[in-house]
Amino acid sequence: MTRYFFSLISLSVLIVSTVYSAKTAAKETVTIAQEPRTLYKRDAYLKELLQRALDAANYSAQLESVVVHPHQQRALIALADNSVDLYWSMTSPERETLAIPIKVPLFKGYIGKRALVTRQLFLNRFADIKSKEQLKGFTAIQGHDWPDTKILAHNDLSVRPFANYQAMFNIVLTGRVDYFPRSFIEVSSELKEVNKQALVIVPNLYISYPSAFYYFVAKHRPELAKTLSDGLAIMQKNGSFDELFNQYFGDDLKALPFDPQNTVEIKLENPYFNH
């Protein structure tokens, strides 16, 4: 009886172990390209949204971040050479050739609405700006490989390309450029993180252009691209996509210094965006 009892226990342990191992083996690993920089609220949102979308599509996956080259274009190339599975980025025609774009605007168009970060001492310079022509007299700073840099240049705005993202805030602070355009969903958390009280958002003035921020999936993972697209569609339909977005960014968007009655929106063309 005792031997029979222990045999049953051993068999039960073996079955549980086998089932657990099968489940573990069935769980996919999805590697995410991560730039070596400070992570902000937007990064937490994108990772949570990714996990929820995969869950919505019943895709069991372990997310694993892999630090890649700090430049955005190099991170996209990592997808092309199969070093990682997924990256999130503002889109451009070139980027859409390097990987599979999941064409769901993750920031609902707010990535193309740009607050102007400047020195507190420079605020008066922007007081009477009402048009793109007037803004041409000022110099912006942007990442050297960002789509935004080309967009500003296409619109004949003066822009200084720079490689070090974190250093750009200091360049504005020292007055070597006039402003740093930052998206509505990034600017509040960025200014809190850099903790430069002398940097402020220009009130009642911003620039905008059509654009989108997508998940990009490596071409060697088409099943992941299809699953992610399906999961995001489910979230959009059941309202959980909007709910998560508002949870992360609702308060920040409301707190921006833009009075609906007095704010000037300077609209720019973006020839590098395929609608």
Tab-separated table of C-alpha atoms in Angstrom:
chain	number	residue	atom	x	y	z
A	1	MET	CA	0.000	0.000	0.000
A	2	THR	CA	2.781	2.353	0.966
A	3	ARG	CA	4.723	1.583	-2.220
A	4	TYR	CA	1.548	2.122	-4.249
A	5	PHE	CA	0.907	5.451	-2.495
A	6	PHE	CA	4.411	6.741	-3.209
A	7	SER	CA	4.161	5.508	-6.787
A	8	LEU	CA	1.012	7.591	-7.226
A	9	ILE	CA	2.735	10.653	-5.777
A	10	SER	CA	5.740	10.154	-8.033
A	11	LEU	CA	3.458	9.785	-11.038
A	12	SER	CA	1.547	12.956	-10.063
A	13	VAL	CA	4.770	14.935	-9.710
A	14	LEU	CA	5.919	13.667	-13.088
A	15	ILE	CA	2.657	14.683	-14.752
A	16	VAL	CA	2.648	18.145	-13.166
A	17	SER	CA	6.313	18.627	-14.111
A	18	THR	CA	5.630	17.527	-17.677
A	19	VAL	CA	2.629	19.854	-18.024
A	20	TYR	CA	4.590	22.756	-16.535
A	21	SER	CA	7.526	22.107	-18.850
A	22	ALA	CA	5.184	21.969	-21.847
A	23	LYS	CA	3.627	25.271	-20.913
A	24	THR	CA	7.029	26.848	-20.349
A	25	ALA	CA	8.294	25.561	-23.664
A	26	ALA	CA	5.196	26.886	-25.429
A	27	LYS	CA	5.792	30.395	-24.151
A	28	GLU	CA	7.478	32.516	-26.821
A	29	THR	CA	10.206	35.046	-26.053
A	30	VAL	CA	9.796	38.440	-27.707
A	31	THR	CA	12.953	40.559	-27.643
A	32	ILE	CA	12.427	44.318	-27.605
A	33	ALA	CA	15.079	46.791	-28.742
A	34	GLN	CA	15.757	49.256	-25.938
A	35	GLU	CA	17.798	52.412	-26.361
A	36	PRO	CA	20.401	53.035	-23.610
A	37	ARG	CA	18.708	56.095	-22.179
A	38	THR	CA	16.444	57.096	-19.320
A	39	LEU	CA	13.087	55.368	-19.649
A	40	TYR	CA	9.970	57.515	-19.395
A	41	LYS	CA	6.258	57.050	-18.902
A	42	ARG	CA	5.825	56.515	-22.626
A	43	ASP	CA	8.141	53.476	-22.496
A	44	ALA	CA	6.146	51.892	-19.659
A	45	TYR	CA	2.939	52.529	-21.613
A	46	LEU	CA	4.291	50.961	-24.796
A	47	LYS	CA	5.464	47.851	-22.970
A	48	GLU	CA	2.191	47.430	-21.080
A	49	LEU	CA	0.184	48.000	-24.254
A	50	LEU	CA	2.298	45.400	-26.040
A	51	GLN	CA	1.744	42.824	-23.303
A	52	ARG	CA	-1.984	43.498	-23.182
A	53	ALA	CA	-2.338	43.262	-26.957
A	54	LEU	CA	-0.566	39.900	-27.010
A	55	ASP	CA	-2.717	38.700	-24.126
A	56	ALA	CA	-5.861	39.857	-25.957
A	57	ALA	CA	-4.813	37.711	-28.911
A	58	ASN	CA	-4.104	34.738	-26.586
A	59	TYR	CA	-0.410	34.800	-27.442
A	60	SER	CA	1.708	33.621	-24.530
A	61	ALA	CA	4.984	35.536	-24.564
A	62	GLN	CA	7.840	36.524	-22.308
A	63	LEU	CA	8.984	40.088	-23.071
A	64	GLU	CA	12.718	40.611	-22.888
A	65	SER	CA	14.457	43.959	-23.419
A	66	VAL	CA	17.771	44.035	-25.278
A	67	VAL	CA	19.888	47.192	-25.147
A	68	VAL	CA	20.800	48.336	-28.662
A	69	HIS	CA	22.632	51.266	-30.258
A	70	PRO	CA	21.222	54.618	-29.037
A	71	HIS	CA	20.448	55.893	-32.528
A	72	GLN	CA	16.945	55.100	-33.770
A	73	GLN	CA	17.976	54.090	-37.266
A	74	ARG	CA	20.527	51.610	-35.915
A	75	ALA	CA	17.822	50.095	-33.711
A	76	LEU	CA	15.640	49.536	-36.787
A	77	ILE	CA	18.594	47.905	-38.544
A	78	ALA	CA	18.815	45.484	-35.591
A	79	LEU	CA	15.354	44.299	-36.609
A	80	ALA	CA	16.472	43.834	-40.185
A	81	ASP	CA	19.430	41.636	-39.187
A	82	ASN	CA	17.275	39.534	-36.806
A	83	SER	CA	19.086	40.735	-33.656
A	84	VAL	CA	15.766	41.629	-31.995
A	85	ASP	CA	12.084	41.002	-32.657
A	86	LEU	CA	10.391	44.322	-32.000
A	87	TYR	CA	10.992	48.064	-31.722
A	88	TRP	CA	8.700	51.053	-31.316
A	89	SER	CA	9.355	54.205	-33.275
A	90	MET	CA	7.965	57.126	-35.195
A	91	THR	CA	7.422	55.946	-38.742
A	92	SER	CA	8.945	56.954	-42.064
A	93	PRO	CA	8.935	55.326	-45.531
A	94	GLU	CA	12.508	54.103	-45.025
A	95	ARG	CA	11.748	52.583	-41.630
A	96	GLU	CA	8.786	50.738	-43.077
A	97	THR	CA	11.134	48.932	-45.466
A	98	LEU	CA	13.337	47.654	-42.644
A	99	ALA	CA	10.622	45.876	-40.658
A	100	ILE	CA	6.893	45.127	-40.566
A	101	PRO	CA	5.013	48.232	-39.375
A	102	ILE	CA	1.908	47.567	-37.294
A	103	LYS	CA	-0.075	50.554	-38.527
A	104	VAL	CA	-1.938	51.420	-35.357
A	105	PRO	CA	-0.998	54.944	-34.097
A	106	LEU	CA	0.103	54.066	-30.573
A	107	PHE	CA	-0.072	57.682	-29.383
A	108	LYS	CA	-3.249	58.520	-31.308
A	109	GLY	CA	-1.561	61.234	-33.374
A	110	TYR	CA	-0.111	63.163	-30.435
A	111	ILE	CA	3.426	62.219	-31.494
A	112	GLY	CA	3.053	64.823	-34.259
A	113	LYS	CA	1.893	67.584	-31.908
A	114	ARG	CA	5.007	69.287	-30.600
A	115	ALA	CA	5.336	71.583	-27.624
A	116	LEU	CA	8.282	73.969	-27.793
A	117	VAL	CA	10.704	73.603	-24.881
A	118	THR	CA	12.845	76.674	-24.346
A	119	ARG	CA	14.766	78.622	-21.722
A	120	GLN	CA	12.661	80.598	-19.265
A	121	LEU	CA	14.702	83.632	-20.322
A	122	PHE	CA	13.697	83.130	-23.977
A	123	LEU	CA	9.931	83.074	-23.468
A	124	ASN	CA	9.447	86.662	-24.582
A	125	ARG	CA	10.980	85.816	-27.968
A	126	PHE	CA	7.973	83.611	-28.738
A	127	ALA	CA	5.276	85.981	-27.478
A	128	ASP	CA	4.262	87.283	-30.916
A	129	ILE	CA	4.893	84.181	-33.056
A	130	LYS	CA	1.801	83.431	-35.135
A	131	SER	CA	3.126	81.748	-38.277
A	132	LYS	CA	5.710	79.405	-39.738
A	133	GLU	CA	7.385	82.350	-41.444
A	134	GLN	CA	8.028	83.993	-38.092
A	135	LEU	CA	9.314	80.736	-36.578
A	136	LYS	CA	11.936	80.490	-39.334
A	137	GLY	CA	14.013	83.038	-37.436
A	138	PHE	CA	14.568	80.548	-34.602
A	139	THR	CA	16.729	77.410	-34.416
A	140	ALA	CA	15.443	74.076	-33.125
A	141	ILE	CA	17.378	70.981	-32.086
A	142	GLN	CA	16.427	67.391	-32.980
A	143	GLY	CA	18.039	63.960	-33.192
A	144	HIS	CA	20.285	63.601	-36.216
A	145	ASP	CA	18.467	60.472	-37.422
A	146	TRP	CA	14.918	61.374	-36.340
A	147	PRO	CA	12.196	61.745	-38.976
A	148	ASP	CA	11.291	65.030	-37.244
A	149	THR	CA	14.590	66.588	-38.322
A	150	LYS	CA	13.759	66.054	-41.987
A	151	ILE	CA	10.220	67.330	-41.458
A	152	LEU	CA	11.395	70.603	-39.932
A	153	ALA	CA	14.011	71.062	-42.663
A	154	HIS	CA	11.422	70.330	-45.371
A	155	ASN	CA	9.353	73.202	-43.966
A	156	ASP	CA	12.379	75.527	-44.130
A	157	LEU	CA	12.706	75.745	-40.358
A	158	SER	CA	16.215	76.010	-38.988
A	159	VAL	CA	17.116	72.777	-37.182
A	160	ARG	CA	20.372	71.591	-35.672
A	161	PRO	CA	20.839	67.798	-35.802
A	162	PHE	CA	22.470	66.280	-32.729
A	163	ALA	CA	23.356	62.722	-31.733
A	164	ASN	CA	23.052	62.758	-27.925
A	165	TYR	CA	19.400	62.920	-26.863
A	166	GLN	CA	20.031	63.670	-23.165
A	167	ALA	CA	22.466	66.467	-24.029
A	168	MET	CA	19.864	68.273	-26.146
A	169	PHE	CA	18.152	69.651	-23.052
A	170	ASN	CA	21.433	71.176	-21.877
A	171	ILE	CA	22.022	72.703	-25.305
A	172	VAL	CA	18.649	74.466	-25.022
A	173	LEU	CA	19.449	75.470	-21.454
A	174	THR	CA	22.725	77.116	-22.474
A	175	GLY	CA	20.990	79.092	-25.226
A	176	ARG	CA	22.865	77.550	-28.147
A	177	VAL	CA	19.497	76.863	-29.810
A	178	ASP	CA	16.122	78.488	-29.265
A	179	TYR	CA	13.820	75.534	-28.743
A	180	PHE	CA	13.442	71.750	-28.601
A	181	PRO	CA	10.155	70.421	-30.060
A	182	ARG	CA	8.819	67.568	-27.904
A	183	SER	CA	5.618	65.602	-28.385
A	184	PHE	CA	2.611	66.252	-26.166
A	185	ILE	CA	2.851	62.796	-24.611
A	186	GLU	CA	6.584	63.048	-23.833
A	187	VAL	CA	7.250	66.605	-22.746
A	188	SER	CA	5.841	66.605	-19.191
A	189	SER	CA	7.651	63.473	-18.011
A	190	GLU	CA	10.858	64.548	-19.750
A	191	LEU	CA	10.952	67.919	-17.995
A	192	LYS	CA	10.320	66.235	-14.648
A	193	GLU	CA	13.167	63.828	-15.282
A	194	VAL	CA	15.765	66.376	-16.414
A	195	ASN	CA	14.700	68.637	-13.528
A	196	LYS	CA	15.838	71.814	-15.233
A	197	GLN	CA	13.618	74.508	-13.754
A	198	ALA	CA	14.990	77.024	-16.240
A	199	LEU	CA	13.412	75.001	-19.076
A	200	VAL	CA	9.735	75.642	-19.812
A	201	ILE	CA	7.063	74.927	-22.398
A	202	VAL	CA	6.179	77.921	-24.569
A	203	PRO	CA	2.522	78.603	-23.675
A	204	ASN	CA	-0.214	78.860	-26.310
A	205	LEU	CA	2.046	77.912	-29.232
A	206	TYR	CA	2.929	74.571	-30.771
A	207	ILE	CA	3.791	72.978	-34.093
A	208	SER	CA	2.079	69.958	-35.613
A	209	TYR	CA	2.436	67.601	-38.543
A	210	PRO	CA	0.751	64.344	-39.543
A	211	SER	CA	2.693	61.386	-38.215
A	212	ALA	CA	2.371	58.143	-36.284
A	213	PHE	CA	4.290	56.037	-33.813
A	214	TYR	CA	4.155	52.298	-34.542
A	215	TYR	CA	5.359	48.966	-33.311
A	216	PHE	CA	7.830	47.541	-35.833
A	217	VAL	CA	8.259	43.758	-35.981
A	218	ALA	CA	11.253	41.996	-37.517
A	219	LYS	CA	10.505	40.356	-40.839
A	220	HIS	CA	11.519	36.958	-39.465
A	221	ARG	CA	8.527	37.115	-37.062
A	222	PRO	CA	5.457	37.502	-39.332
A	223	GLU	CA	3.317	35.477	-36.924
A	224	LEU	CA	4.151	37.974	-34.164
A	225	ALA	CA	3.203	40.884	-36.432
A	226	LYS	CA	-0.162	39.279	-37.262
A	227	THR	CA	-0.904	38.445	-33.627
A	228	LEU	CA	0.030	41.926	-32.419
A	229	SER	CA	-2.133	43.557	-35.075
A	230	ASP	CA	-5.069	41.342	-34.067
A	231	GLY	CA	-4.577	42.078	-30.370
A	232	LEU	CA	-4.475	45.838	-30.878
A	233	ALA	CA	-7.647	45.644	-32.984
A	234	ILE	CA	-9.390	43.785	-30.151
A	235	MET	CA	-8.282	46.440	-27.644
A	236	GLN	CA	-9.483	49.261	-29.888
A	237	LYS	CA	-12.854	47.587	-30.281
A	238	ASN	CA	-13.440	46.884	-26.574
A	239	GLY	CA	-12.188	50.303	-25.418
A	240	SER	CA	-9.212	49.068	-23.398
A	241	PHE	CA	-6.757	50.791	-25.780
A	242	ASP	CA	-8.257	54.233	-25.082
A	243	GLU	CA	-8.561	53.429	-21.389
A	244	LEU	CA	-4.864	52.600	-21.068
A	245	PHE	CA	-3.818	55.664	-23.087
A	246	ASN	CA	-5.888	57.978	-20.881
A	247	GLN	CA	-4.575	56.305	-17.745
A	248	TYR	CA	-1.012	57.167	-18.743
A	249	PHE	CA	-1.413	60.520	-20.514
A	250	GLY	CA	-4.813	62.028	-19.750
A	251	ASP	CA	-3.632	64.264	-16.898
A	252	ASP	CA	-0.449	65.339	-18.714
A	253	LEU	CA	-2.398	66.391	-21.796
A	254	LYS	CA	-4.838	68.430	-19.705
A	255	ALA	CA	-1.969	70.145	-17.875
A	256	LEU	CA	-0.252	71.485	-21.005
A	257	PRO	CA	-0.219	75.317	-21.084
A	258	PHE	CA	-2.510	75.672	-24.094
A	259	ASP	CA	-5.644	77.775	-23.773
A	260	PRO	CA	-8.100	76.581	-26.451
A	261	GLN	CA	-9.179	80.149	-27.131
A	262	ASN	CA	-5.702	81.638	-27.556
A	263	THR	CA	-3.342	78.892	-28.689
A	264	VAL	CA	-1.610	79.133	-32.067
A	265	GLU	CA	-1.040	75.860	-33.920
A	266	ILE	CA	1.584	76.075	-36.674
A	267	LYS	CA	0.882	73.256	-39.118
A	268	LEU	CA	3.780	71.744	-41.042
A	269	GLU	CA	3.860	69.442	-44.046
A	270	ASN	CA	5.192	65.916	-43.647
A	271	PRO	CA	6.073	64.327	-46.998
A	272	TYR	CA	7.646	61.364	-45.183
A	273	PHE	CA	4.408	59.895	-43.818
A	274	ASN	CA	2.357	57.349	-45.730
A	275	HIS	CA	-1.231	57.633	-44.506
